[in-house]
XYZ file of C-alpha atoms in Angstrom:
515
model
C -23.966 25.248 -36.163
C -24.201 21.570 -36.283
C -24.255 19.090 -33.332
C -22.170 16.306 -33.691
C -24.302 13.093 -32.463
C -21.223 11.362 -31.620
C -19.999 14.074 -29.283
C -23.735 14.362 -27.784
C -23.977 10.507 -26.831
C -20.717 10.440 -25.627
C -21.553 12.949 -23.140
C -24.729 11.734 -21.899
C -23.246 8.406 -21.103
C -20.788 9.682 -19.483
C -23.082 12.003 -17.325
C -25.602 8.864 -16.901
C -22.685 6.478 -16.015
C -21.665 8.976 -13.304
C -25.100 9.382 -11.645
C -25.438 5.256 -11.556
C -22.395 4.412 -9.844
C -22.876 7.528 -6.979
C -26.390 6.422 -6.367
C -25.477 3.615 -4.413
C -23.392 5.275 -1.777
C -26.770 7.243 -0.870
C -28.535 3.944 0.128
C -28.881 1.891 3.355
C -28.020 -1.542 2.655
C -31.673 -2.854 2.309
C -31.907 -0.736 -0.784
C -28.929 -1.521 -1.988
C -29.277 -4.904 -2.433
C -32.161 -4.201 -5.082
C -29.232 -2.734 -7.138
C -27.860 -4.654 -10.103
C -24.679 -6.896 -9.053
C -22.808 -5.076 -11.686
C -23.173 -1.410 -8.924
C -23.334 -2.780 -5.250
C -19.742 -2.192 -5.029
C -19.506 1.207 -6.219
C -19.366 3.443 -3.244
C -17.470 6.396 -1.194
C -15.303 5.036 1.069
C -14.957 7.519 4.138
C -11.725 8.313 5.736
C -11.228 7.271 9.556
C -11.997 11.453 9.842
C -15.381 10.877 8.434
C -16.358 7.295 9.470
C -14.204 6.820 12.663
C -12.386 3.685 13.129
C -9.046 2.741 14.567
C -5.517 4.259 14.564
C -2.027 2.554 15.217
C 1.363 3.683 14.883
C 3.883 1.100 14.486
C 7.743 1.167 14.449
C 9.847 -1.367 12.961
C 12.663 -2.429 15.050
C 15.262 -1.802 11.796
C 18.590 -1.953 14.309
C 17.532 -6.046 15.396
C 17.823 -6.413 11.791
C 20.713 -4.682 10.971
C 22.513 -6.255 13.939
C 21.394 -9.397 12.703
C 23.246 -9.174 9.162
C 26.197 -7.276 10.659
C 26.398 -11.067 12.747
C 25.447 -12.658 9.120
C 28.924 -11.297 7.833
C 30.999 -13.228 9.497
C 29.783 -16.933 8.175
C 30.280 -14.672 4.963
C 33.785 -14.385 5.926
C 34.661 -18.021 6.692
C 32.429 -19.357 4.126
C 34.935 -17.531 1.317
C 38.469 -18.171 3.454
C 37.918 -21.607 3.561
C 37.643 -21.347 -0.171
C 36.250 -24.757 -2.454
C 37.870 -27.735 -3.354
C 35.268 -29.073 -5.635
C 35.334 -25.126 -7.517
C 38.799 -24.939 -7.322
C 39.015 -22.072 -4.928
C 42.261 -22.330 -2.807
C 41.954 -21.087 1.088
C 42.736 -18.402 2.437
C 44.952 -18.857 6.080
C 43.021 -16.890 8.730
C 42.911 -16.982 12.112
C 40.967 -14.758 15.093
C 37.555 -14.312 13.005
C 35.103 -12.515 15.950
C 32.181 -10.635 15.148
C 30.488 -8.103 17.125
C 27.016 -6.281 15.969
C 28.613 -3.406 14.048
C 31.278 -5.075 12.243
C 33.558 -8.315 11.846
C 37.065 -8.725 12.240
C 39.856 -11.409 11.342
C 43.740 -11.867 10.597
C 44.889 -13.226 7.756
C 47.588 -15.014 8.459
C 50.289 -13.945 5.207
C 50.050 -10.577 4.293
C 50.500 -11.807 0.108
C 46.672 -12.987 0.722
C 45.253 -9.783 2.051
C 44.547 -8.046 -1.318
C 42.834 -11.582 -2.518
C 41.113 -11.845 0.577
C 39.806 -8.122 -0.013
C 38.366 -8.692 -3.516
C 36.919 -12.208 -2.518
C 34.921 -10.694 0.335
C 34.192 -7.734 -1.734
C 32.803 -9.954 -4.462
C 30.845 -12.273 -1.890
C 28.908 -9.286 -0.829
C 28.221 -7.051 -3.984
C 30.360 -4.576 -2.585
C 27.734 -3.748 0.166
C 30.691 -4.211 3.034
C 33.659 -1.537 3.322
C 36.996 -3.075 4.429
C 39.404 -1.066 6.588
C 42.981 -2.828 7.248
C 44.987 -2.622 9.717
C 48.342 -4.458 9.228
C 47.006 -8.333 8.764
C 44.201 -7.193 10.101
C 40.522 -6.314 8.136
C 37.547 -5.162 10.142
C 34.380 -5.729 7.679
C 31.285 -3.999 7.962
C 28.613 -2.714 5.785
C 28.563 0.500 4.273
C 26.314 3.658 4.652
C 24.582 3.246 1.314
C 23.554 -0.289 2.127
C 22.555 0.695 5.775
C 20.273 2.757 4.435
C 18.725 0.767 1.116
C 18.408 -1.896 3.800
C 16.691 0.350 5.814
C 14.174 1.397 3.483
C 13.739 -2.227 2.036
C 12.787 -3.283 5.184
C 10.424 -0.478 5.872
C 8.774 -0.926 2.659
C 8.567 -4.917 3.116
C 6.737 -4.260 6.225
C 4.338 -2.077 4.581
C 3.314 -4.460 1.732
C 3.000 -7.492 4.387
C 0.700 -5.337 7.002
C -1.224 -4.451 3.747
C -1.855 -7.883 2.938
C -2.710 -9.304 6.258
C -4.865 -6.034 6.717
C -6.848 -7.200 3.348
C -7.289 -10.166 4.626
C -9.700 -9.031 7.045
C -12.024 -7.347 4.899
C -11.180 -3.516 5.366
C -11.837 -1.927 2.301
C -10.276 1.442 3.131
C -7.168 0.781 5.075
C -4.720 3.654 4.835
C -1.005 2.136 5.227
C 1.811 5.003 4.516
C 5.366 5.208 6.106
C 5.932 8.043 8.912
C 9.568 8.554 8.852
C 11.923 6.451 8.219
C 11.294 3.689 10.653
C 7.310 4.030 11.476
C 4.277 3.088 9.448
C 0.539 4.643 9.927
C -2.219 2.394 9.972
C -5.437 3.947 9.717
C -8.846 1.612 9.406
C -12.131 3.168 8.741
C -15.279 1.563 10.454
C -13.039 -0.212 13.025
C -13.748 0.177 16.820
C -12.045 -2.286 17.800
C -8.324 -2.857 17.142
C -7.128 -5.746 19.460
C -7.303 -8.150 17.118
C -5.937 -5.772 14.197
C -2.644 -5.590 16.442
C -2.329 -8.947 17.020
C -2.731 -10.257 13.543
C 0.055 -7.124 12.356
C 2.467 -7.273 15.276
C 3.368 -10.281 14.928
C 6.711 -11.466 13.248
C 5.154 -14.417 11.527
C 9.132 -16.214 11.484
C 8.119 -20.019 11.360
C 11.381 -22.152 11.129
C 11.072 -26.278 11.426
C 13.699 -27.530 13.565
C 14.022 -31.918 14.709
C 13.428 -32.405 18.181
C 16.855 -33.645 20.279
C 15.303 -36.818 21.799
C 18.383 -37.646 23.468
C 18.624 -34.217 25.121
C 15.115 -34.864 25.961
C 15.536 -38.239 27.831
C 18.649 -37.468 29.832
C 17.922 -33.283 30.350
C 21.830 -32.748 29.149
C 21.434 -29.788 26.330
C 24.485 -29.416 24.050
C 25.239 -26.187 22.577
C 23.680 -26.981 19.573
C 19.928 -27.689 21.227
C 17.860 -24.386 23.046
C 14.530 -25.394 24.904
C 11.300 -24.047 23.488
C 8.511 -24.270 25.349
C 9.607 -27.372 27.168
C 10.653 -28.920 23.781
C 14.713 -29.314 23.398
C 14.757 -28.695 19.799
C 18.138 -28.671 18.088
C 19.212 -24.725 17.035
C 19.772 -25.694 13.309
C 16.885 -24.803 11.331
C 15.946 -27.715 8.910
C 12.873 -26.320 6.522
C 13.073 -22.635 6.504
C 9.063 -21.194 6.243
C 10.465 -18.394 4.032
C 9.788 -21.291 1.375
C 6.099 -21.053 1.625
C 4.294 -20.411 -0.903
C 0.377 -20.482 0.073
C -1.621 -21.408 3.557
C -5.086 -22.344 4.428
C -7.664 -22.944 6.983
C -8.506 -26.967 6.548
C -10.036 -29.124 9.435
C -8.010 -32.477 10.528
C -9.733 -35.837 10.583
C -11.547 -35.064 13.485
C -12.428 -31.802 12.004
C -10.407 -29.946 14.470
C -9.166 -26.680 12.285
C -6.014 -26.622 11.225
C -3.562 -25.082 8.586
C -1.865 -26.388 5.529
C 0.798 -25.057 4.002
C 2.407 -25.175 0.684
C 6.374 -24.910 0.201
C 8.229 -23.596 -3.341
C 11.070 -26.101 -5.351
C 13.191 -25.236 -2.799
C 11.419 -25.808 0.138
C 9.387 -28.825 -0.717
C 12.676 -30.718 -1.647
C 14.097 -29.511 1.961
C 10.855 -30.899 3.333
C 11.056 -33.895 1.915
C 14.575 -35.161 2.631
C 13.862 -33.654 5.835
C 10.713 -36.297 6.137
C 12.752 -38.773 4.349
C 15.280 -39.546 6.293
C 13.717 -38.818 10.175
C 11.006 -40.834 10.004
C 9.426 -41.985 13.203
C 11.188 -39.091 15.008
C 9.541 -35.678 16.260
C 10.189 -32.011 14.676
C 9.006 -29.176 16.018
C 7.162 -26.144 14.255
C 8.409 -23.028 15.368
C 6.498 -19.846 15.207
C 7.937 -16.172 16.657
C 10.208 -18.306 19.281
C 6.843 -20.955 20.276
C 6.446 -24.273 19.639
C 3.409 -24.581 17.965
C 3.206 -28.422 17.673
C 5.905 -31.511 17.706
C 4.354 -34.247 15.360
C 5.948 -37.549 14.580
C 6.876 -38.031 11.009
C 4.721 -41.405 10.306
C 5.794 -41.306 6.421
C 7.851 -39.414 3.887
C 6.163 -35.973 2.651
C 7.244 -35.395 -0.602
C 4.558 -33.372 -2.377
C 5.418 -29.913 -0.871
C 2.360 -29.222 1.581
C 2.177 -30.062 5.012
C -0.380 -29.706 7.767
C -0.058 -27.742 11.565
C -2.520 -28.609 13.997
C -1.975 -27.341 17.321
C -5.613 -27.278 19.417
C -6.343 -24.176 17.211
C -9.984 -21.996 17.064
C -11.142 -21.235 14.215
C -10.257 -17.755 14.275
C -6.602 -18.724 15.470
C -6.485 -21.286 12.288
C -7.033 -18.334 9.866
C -5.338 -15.964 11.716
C -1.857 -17.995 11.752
C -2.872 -18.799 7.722
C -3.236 -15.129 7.255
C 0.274 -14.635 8.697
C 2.124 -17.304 7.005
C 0.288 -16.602 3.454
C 1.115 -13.213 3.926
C 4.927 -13.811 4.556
C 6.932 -12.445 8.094
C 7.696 -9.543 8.738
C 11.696 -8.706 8.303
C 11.524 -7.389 11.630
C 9.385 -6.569 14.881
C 6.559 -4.306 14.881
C 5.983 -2.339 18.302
C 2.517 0.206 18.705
C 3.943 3.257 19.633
C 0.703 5.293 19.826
C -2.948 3.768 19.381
C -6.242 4.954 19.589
C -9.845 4.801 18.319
C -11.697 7.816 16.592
C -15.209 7.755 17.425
C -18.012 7.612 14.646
C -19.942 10.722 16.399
C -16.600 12.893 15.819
C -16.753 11.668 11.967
C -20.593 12.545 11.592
C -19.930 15.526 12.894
C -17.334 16.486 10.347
C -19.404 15.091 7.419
C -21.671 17.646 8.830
C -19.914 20.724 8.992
C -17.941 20.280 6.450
C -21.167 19.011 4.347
C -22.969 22.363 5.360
C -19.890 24.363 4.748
C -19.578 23.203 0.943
C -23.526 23.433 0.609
C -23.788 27.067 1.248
C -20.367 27.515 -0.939
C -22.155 25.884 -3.685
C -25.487 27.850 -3.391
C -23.367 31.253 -3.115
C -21.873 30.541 -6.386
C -25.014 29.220 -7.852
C -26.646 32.699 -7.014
C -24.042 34.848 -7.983
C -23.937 33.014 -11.489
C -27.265 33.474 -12.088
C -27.942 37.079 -10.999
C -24.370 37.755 -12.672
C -24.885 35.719 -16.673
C -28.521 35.285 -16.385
C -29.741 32.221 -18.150
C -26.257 31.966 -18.944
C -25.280 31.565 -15.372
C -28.304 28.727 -15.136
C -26.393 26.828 -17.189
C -23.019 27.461 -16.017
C -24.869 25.888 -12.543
C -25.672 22.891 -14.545
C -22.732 22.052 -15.395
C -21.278 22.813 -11.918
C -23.928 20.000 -10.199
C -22.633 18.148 -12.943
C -18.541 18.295 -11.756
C -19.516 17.583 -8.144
C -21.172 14.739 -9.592
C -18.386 13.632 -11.187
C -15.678 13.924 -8.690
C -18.379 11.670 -6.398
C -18.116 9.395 -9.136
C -14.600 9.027 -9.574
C -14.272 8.828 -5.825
C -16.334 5.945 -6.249
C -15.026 3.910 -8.862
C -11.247 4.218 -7.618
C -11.708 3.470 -4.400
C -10.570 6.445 -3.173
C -10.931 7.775 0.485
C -12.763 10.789 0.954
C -11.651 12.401 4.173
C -12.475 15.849 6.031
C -9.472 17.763 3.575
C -11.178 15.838 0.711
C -14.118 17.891 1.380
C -12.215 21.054 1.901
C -11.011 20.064 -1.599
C -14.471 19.895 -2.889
C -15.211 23.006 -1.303
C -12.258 24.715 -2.913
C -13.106 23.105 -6.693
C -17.018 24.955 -6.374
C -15.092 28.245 -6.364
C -12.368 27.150 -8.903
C -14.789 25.247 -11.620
C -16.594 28.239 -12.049
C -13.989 30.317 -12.880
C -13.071 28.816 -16.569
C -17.233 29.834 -16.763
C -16.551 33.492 -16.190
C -13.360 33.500 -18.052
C -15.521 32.150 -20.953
C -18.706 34.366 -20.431
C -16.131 37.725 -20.403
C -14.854 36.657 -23.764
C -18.409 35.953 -25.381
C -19.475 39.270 -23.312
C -16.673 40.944 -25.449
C -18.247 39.304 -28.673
C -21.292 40.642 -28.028
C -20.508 44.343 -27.406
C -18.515 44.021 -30.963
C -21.727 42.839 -33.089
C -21.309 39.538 -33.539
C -23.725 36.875 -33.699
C -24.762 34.152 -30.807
C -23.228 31.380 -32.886
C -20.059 33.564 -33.567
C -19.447 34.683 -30.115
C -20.627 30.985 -28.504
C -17.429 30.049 -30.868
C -15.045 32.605 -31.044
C -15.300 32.523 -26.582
C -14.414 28.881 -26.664
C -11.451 29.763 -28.690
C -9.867 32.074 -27.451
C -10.375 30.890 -23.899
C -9.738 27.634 -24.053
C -5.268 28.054 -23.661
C -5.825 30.048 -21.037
C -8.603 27.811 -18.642
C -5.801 24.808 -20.046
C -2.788 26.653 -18.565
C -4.589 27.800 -15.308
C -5.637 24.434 -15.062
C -2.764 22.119 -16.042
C -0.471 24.267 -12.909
C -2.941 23.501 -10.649
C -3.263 20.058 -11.564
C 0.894 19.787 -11.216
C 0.495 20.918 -8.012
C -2.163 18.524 -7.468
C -0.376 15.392 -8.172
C 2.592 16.869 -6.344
C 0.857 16.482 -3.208
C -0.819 13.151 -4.324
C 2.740 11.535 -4.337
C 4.806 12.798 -1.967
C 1.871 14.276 0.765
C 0.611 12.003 3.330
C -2.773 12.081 5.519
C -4.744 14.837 5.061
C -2.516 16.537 2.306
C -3.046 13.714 0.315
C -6.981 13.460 1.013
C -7.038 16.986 -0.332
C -5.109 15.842 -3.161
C -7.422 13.793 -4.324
C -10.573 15.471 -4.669
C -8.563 18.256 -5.851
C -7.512 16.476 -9.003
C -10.218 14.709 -9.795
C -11.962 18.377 -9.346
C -10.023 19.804 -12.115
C -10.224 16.618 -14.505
C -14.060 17.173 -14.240
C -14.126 20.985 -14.274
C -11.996 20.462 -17.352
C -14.476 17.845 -19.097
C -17.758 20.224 -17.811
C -16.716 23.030 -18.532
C -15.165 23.154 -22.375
C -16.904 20.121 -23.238
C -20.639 19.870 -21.417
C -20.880 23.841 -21.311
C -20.381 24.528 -24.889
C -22.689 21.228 -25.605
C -25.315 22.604 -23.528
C -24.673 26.511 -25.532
C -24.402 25.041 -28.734
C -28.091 23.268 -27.989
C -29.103 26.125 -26.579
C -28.472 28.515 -29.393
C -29.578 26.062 -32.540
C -32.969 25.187 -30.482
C -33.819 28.868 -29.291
C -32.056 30.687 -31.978
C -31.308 33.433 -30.549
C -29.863 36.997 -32.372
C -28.013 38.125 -29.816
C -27.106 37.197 -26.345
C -28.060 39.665 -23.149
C -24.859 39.602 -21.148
């Protein structure tokens, strides 16, 4: 029997690579700073079950936003009647356009237009509106597909923008998943206090820059085209729209007051310029979630694409508002539904039981291998240490977030990972008893086991991953010690265990084994 060297190295790095990066997670901070750059960063994160932290359920107020492009349809609608001179496209007589915030209706005036009218509109929209008629007249509104794909896009936009303003505070192991189809769970380990988390997520983030009516302001008569913000009469048309920023950052002002810049796209910094261009020496206001944040004079064109807010700002306001704008807004308003903070006593209390529970699982098997295979069942325990190991290493290195069903998981693997052993130790048993030697039956076990611990194991994995994607909260922290428990009971047990066998039987040479 020969022991390949490659195969031997392979797996002693890979067992020696496993025990660095979980060390770390078993040292206080003091300690860990002694470590090598390189393995500081490698450790468990703990689920809010485990560590405590904060909890907030937020739903996204999806009808606003629907309403809102229900409205949108009807500029749609006179935007393609009126047609294009410059583009050639001829208008379309209507009259009696109204909109309401389910649908839009108009007349067009000669019937010979109506099937134009139809496929213009139709075209406009992507065929995301269904058109009933009714003699002249079409009611417009958008269909159930597109209700619901703009629905879920908004849901899911929401998700990736509290994600990214949660980053930005320096949570490591945020969990962010959609409840429903209008909710989103935000859970954040090590937090006890989520004031500020609310504030920095709840908020729309909508900045719009809008010229100030000075005449409005002087004589206190507001046309229909002005609204009063904050004591500002600011005209309703929205000049620089801040959905063409790019980037934002905390900077200080001359007298190093913070403040933010920002940074616009193409699009946005050619807005802002002709916007700068061609007002100078008047005000415009910056307009953030319906306030007036500040009301600067233009003293000189701005044509580079950034800009600068100051507004009396802290410095914690200054990066929170960068945060927000860097980030991007929200399609819609977030509201907390339900909110509260898990204490860390109720997580060290879990890491306990559950702890002990998986302990005297582990010690159980560890007995009943030994008094069961003998020195064969020492080293099926060796290579059972060494899968726990493992999944704490790949819990480490992913990132992933080991909660109190992640343990149960664990828990559940001790009992599984042996069970390829037995399988194996029944077939080399059967060996034995028919007079062949140690090398022979070490071999001819591995053999013929090995398609059945791979189909056993392959099912469970399916069902694994099953759970991983479509399970959420704790049937997803149970997925994920549970696959990375097979993956390593896989790797210990037909690779290390048959290493450790094959070692075993060219150092001690033994005849025959006692099973």
């Amino acid at each position: 029997m020969k022991v390949s060297k490659f195969r031997f190295f392979s797996i002693l790095a890979v067992v020696l690579l496993s025990l660095m990066v979980v060390v770390p997670t078993f040292l206080d901070n003091e300690q860990r700073e002694k470590l090598p750059d390189f393995l500081k960063d490698y450790q468990i994160a703990l689920g809010l079950d485990l560590k405590g932290g904060a909890y907030i359920l937020l739903e996204a107020d999806i009808n606003s936003v629907i309403r809102e492009k229900n409205s949108q349809i009807k500029d749609i609608v006179r935007k393609e009647l009126r047609g294009n001179r410059e583009n050639n496209v001829e208008m379309i007589p209507y009259t009696n356009l109204n909109a309401t915030s389910n649908f839009t209706t108009v007349v067009i005036k000669n019937k010979s237009d109506l099937d134009k009218a139809v496929k213009r509109l139709k075209n406009a929209t992507m065929n995301q509106v269904q058109i009933e008629q009714d003699a002249n007249k079409l009611k417009i509104f958008y269909n159930n597909a597109s209700i619901e794909q703009i629905k879920s896009d908004i849901l899911n936009n929401s998700i990736e923008i509290v994600r990214r303003r949660v980053d930005s505070l320096g949570n490591k192991e945020p969990s962010i998943q959609k409840q429903g189809d209008r909710r989103i769970m935000v859970q954040l380990p090590g937090v006890d206090n989520p004031d500020r988390v609310k504030e920095l997520i709840g908020k729309t983030a909508k900045m719009t820059f809008h010229m100030v009516d000075e005449e409005a302001m002087q004589t206190g008569k507001i046309g229909v085209d002005a609204e009063v913000i904050d004591g500002i009469v600011i005209k309703k048309r929205v000049a620089v729209s801040g959905e063409n920023l790019t980037d934002s950052k905390v900077t200080y002002d001359q007298n190093g007051r913070p403040a933010v810049t920002t940074t616009f796209n193409s699009i946005g910094a050619r807005a802002f310029a002709k916007l700068t261009s061609e007002n100078v020496g008047k005000r415009f206001a910056i307009v953030l979630d319906g306030k007036v944040l500040s009301a600067p004079v233009i003293q000189e064109p701005i044509t580079g694409g950034y800009g600068q807010i100051t507004g009396g700002f802290t410095a914690e306001e200054a990066k929170d508002l960068s945060t927000m704008l860097r980030s991007g807004a929200l399609p819609c308003e977030l509201t907390v539904v339900e909110e509260r903070t898990v204490g860390a006593g109720l997580g060290a209390d879990s890491i306990q039981k559950g702890s002990f529970a998986s302990i005297l699982g582990l010690i159980i098997v560890l007995v009943f291998m030994v008094l069961t295979y003998g020195m064969l069942g020492i080293f099926s325990d060796i290579v059972l240490i060494l899968n726990i190991i493992l999944i704490f290493a790949g819990l480490a290195i992913t990132g992933a977030t080991l909660t109190l069903p992640g343990i149960a998981g664990i828990a559940l693997n001790i009992g599984m990972a042996v069970d390829a052993n037995i399988l194996i130790f029944e077939r080399m048993r059967e060996e034995v008893k028919s007079g062949f030697s140690a090398i022979k039956s070490i071999e001819d076990a591995f053999d013929n086991a090995f398609s059945a611990i791979m189909d056993s194991n392959i099912t469970t994995l399916a069902s694994a991953l099953i759970m991983f994607q479509f399970g959420t909260g704790p049937i997803k922290g149970f997925a994920v010690t549970l696959t990375m428990g097979i993956l390593a009971s896989l790797f210990t047990n037909i690779t290390c265990l048959k290493l450790i066998l094959e070692l075993w039987a060219k150092t001690g040479k033994p005849k025959k084994i006692d099973l």
